[in-house]
Coordinates of C-alpha atoms in Angstrom, one line a residue:
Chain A
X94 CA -35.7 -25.5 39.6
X95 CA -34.7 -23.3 36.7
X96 CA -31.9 -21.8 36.7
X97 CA -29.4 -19.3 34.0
X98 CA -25.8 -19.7 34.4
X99 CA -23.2 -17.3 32.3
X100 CA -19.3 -18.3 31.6
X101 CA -17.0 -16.5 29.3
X102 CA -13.7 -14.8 29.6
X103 CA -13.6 -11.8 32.0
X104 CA -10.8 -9.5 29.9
X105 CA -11.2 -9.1 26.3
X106 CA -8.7 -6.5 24.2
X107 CA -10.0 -4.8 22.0
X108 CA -11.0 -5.6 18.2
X109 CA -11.3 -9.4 19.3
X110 CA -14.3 -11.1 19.7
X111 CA -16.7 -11.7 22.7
X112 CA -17.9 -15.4 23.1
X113 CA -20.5 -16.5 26.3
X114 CA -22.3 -19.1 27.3
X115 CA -25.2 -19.6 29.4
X116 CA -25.9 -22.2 30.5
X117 CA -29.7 -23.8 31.7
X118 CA -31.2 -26.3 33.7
X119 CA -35.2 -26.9 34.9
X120 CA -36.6 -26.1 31.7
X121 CA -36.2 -26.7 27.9
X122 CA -34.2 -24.4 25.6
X123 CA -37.2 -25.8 23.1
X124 CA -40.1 -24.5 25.0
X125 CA -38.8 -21.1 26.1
X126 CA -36.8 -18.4 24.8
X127 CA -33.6 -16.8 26.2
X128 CA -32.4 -13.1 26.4
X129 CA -29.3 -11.7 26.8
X130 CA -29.1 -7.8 29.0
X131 CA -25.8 -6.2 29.4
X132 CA -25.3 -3.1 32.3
X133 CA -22.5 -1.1 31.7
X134 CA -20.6 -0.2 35.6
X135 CA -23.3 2.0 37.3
X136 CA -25.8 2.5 34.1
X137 CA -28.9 0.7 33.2
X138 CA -29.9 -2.0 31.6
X139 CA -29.8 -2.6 27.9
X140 CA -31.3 -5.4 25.8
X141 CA -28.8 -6.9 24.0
X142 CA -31.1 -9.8 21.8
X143 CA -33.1 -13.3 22.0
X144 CA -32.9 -17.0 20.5
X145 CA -36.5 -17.9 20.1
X146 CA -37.8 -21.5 21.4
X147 CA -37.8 -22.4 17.9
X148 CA -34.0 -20.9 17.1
X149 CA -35.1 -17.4 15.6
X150 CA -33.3 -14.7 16.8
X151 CA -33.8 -11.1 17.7
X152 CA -31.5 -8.5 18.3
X153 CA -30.8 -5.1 19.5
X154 CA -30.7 -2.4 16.7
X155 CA -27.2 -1.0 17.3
X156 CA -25.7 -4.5 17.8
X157 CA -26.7 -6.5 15.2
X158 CA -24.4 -5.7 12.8
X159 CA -21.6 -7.2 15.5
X160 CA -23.8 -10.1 17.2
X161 CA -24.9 -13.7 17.0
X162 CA -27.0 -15.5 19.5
X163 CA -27.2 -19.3 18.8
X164 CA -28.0 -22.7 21.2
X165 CA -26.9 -26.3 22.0
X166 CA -30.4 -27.8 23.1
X167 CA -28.6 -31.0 23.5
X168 CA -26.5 -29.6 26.0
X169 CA -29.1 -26.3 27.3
X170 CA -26.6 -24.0 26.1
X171 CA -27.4 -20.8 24.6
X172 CA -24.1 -18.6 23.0
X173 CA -23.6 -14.6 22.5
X174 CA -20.7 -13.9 20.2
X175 CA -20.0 -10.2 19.5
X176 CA -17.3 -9.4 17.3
X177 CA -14.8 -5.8 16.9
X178 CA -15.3 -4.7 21.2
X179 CA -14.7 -2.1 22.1
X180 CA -14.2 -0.4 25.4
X181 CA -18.1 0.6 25.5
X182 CA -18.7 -3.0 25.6
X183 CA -17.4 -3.0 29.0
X184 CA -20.6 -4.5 31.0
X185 CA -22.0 -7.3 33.2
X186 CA -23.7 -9.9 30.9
X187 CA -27.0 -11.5 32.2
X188 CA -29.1 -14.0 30.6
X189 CA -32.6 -14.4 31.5
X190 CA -35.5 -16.7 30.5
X191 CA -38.8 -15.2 29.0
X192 CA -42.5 -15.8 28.4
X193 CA -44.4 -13.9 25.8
X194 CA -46.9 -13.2 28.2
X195 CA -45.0 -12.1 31.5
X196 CA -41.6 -10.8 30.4
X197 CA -38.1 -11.3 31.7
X198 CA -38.9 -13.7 34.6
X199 CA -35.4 -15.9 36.1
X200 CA -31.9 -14.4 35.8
X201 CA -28.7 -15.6 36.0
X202 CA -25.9 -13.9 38.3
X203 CA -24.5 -12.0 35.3
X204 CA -20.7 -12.2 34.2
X205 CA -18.4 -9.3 34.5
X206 CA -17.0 -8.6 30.7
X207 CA -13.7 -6.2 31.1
X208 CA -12.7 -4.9 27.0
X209 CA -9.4 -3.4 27.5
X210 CA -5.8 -4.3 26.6
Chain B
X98 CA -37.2 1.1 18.1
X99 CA -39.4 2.0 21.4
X100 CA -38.5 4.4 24.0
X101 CA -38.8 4.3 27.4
X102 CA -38.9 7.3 29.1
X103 CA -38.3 6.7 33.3
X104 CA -38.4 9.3 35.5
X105 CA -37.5 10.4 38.0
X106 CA -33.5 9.3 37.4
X107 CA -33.2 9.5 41.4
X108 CA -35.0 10.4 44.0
X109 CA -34.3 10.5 47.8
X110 CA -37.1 8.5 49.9
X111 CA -37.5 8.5 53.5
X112 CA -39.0 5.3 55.2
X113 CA -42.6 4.9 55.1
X114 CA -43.4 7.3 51.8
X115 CA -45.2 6.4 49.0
X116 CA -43.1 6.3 46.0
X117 CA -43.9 6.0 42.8
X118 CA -41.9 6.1 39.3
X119 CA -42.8 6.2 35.6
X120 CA -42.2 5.2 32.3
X121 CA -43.6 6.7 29.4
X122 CA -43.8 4.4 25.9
X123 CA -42.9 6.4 22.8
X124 CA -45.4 4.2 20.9
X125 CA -48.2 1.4 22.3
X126 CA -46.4 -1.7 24.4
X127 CA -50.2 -2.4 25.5
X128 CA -49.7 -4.2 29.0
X129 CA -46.5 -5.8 28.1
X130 CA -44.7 -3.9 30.7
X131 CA -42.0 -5.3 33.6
X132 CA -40.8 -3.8 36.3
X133 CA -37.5 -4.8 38.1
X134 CA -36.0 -4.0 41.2
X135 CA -32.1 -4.3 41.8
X136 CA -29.9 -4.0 44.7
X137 CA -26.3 -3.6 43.9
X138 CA -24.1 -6.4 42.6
X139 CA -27.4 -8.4 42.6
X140 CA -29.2 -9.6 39.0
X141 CA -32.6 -7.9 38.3
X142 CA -35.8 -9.0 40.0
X143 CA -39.2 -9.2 38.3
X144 CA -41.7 -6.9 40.4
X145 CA -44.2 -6.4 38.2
X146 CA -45.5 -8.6 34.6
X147 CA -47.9 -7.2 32.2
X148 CA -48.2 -4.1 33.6
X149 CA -50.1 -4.6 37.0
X150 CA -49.2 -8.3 37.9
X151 CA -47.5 -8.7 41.1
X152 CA -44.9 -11.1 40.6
X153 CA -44.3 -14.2 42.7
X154 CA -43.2 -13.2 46.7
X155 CA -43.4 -9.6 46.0
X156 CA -45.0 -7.7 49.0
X157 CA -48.4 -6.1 48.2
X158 CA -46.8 -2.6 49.3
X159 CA -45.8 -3.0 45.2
X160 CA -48.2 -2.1 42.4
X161 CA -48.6 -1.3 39.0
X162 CA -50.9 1.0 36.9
X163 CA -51.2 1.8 33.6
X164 CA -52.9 5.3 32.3
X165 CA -52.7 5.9 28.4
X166 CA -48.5 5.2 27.5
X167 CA -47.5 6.3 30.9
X168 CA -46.9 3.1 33.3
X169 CA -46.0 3.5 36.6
X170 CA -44.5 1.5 40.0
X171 CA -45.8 2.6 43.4
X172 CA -44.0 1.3 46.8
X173 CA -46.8 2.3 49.5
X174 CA -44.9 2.3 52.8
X175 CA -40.8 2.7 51.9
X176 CA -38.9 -0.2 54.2
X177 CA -35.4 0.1 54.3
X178 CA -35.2 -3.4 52.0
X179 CA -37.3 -1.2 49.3
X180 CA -34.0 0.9 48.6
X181 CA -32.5 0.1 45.3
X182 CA -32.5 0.9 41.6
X183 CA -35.7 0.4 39.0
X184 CA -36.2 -0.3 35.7
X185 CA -38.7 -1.1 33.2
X186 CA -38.9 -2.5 30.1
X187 CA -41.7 -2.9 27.8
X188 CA -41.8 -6.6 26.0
X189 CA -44.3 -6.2 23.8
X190 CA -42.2 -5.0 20.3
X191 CA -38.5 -6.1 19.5
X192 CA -36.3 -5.1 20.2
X193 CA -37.2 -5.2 23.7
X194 CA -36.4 -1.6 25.6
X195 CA -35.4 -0.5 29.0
X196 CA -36.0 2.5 31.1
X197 CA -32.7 4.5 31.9
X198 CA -33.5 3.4 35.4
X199 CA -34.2 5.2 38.8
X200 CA -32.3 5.7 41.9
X201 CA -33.7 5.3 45.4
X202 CA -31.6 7.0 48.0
X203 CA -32.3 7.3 51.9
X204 CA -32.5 10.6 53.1

């Protein structure tokens, strides 16, 4: 079945640089494209960017400057880096698999992302 | 970028109400709306797909409807499991936007 794993360090200081993984299984990083959705603690949700199927990316407007989204197809892995954190970065990190045609459909748990020192 | 406009923020349902919350699009998303529901320290669920679509084990109690940029969720018949938060996000333009979200709350 498919599922969306994320890993990464929970405490980050500030400045330094934010590095996830998620890792997939059940489908192909090939065939689909995977989204990355942060949630600050108790605000909404916020699209942070996408690697396409074929390795395009997309990102959120006031991120880019600091993001990269890349993949490992060999091993399903797809990887956020975000660089200078700061404590507004503070958030659960989900990422989710898509389809053009019906949206943001499986999820992983999400990992909790502290930026403090 | 897109807006999405939710409203309202909160609201405070009893059981059995109809509910319903909307999201206006600052420009055309067409269908390509979700809707998610999420319980607290729980990942988002897909209610709703291209605007009226009921997603995969969703009770019927859900639907979607789309007038002009406005696109809305109704729960017919609140049940306790109903109470959580909402969001939506249109999919059609990148980057993709959410909703601010709403707030169910019992009564």
């Amino acid at each position: 079945q498919v599922q969306l794993k994320e890993s990464g360090p929970g405490l980050v200081q500030p400045s330094q640089t934010l590095s996830l993984t998620c890792t997939v299984s059940g489908f192909s990083l090939t065939s689909n494209s995977v989204h990355w959705v942060r949630q600050p603690p108790g605000k909404g949700l916020e699209w942070v960017g996408a690697i396409w199927s074929g390795g395009s990316t997309d990102y959120n407007s006031a991120l880019k400057s600091r993001l990269s989204i890349s993949r490992d197809t060999s091993k399903s892995q797809v990887f956020l880096k975000m660089n200078s954190l700061q404590t507004e970065d503070t958030a659960i990190y989900f990422c989710t698999r898509s389809s053009y045609t019906t949206g943001l459909g499986y999820w992983g748990q999400g990992v909790m992302v502290t930026v403090s020192s | 970028d897109i807006q999405m406009t939710q409203s309202p923020s909160s609201m405070s349902v009893s059981l059995g109400d109809t509910v319903t919350i909307t999201c206006r699009a600052s420009q055309d998303v067409g269908i390509y709306v979700n809707w998610f529901q999420q319980k607290p320290g729980k990942s988002p669920r897909r209610m709703i797909y291209r605007a009226t679509n009921l997603a995969d084990g969703v009770p019927s109690r859900f639907s979607g409807s789309r007038s002009g940029s406005d696109y809305s969720l109704t729960i017919s018949s609140l049940e306790s499991e109903d109470v959580a938060d909402y969001h939506c996000l249109q999919y059609d333009e990148y980057p993709y936007t959410f909703g601010a979200g709403t707030k169910l709350e019992l009564k």
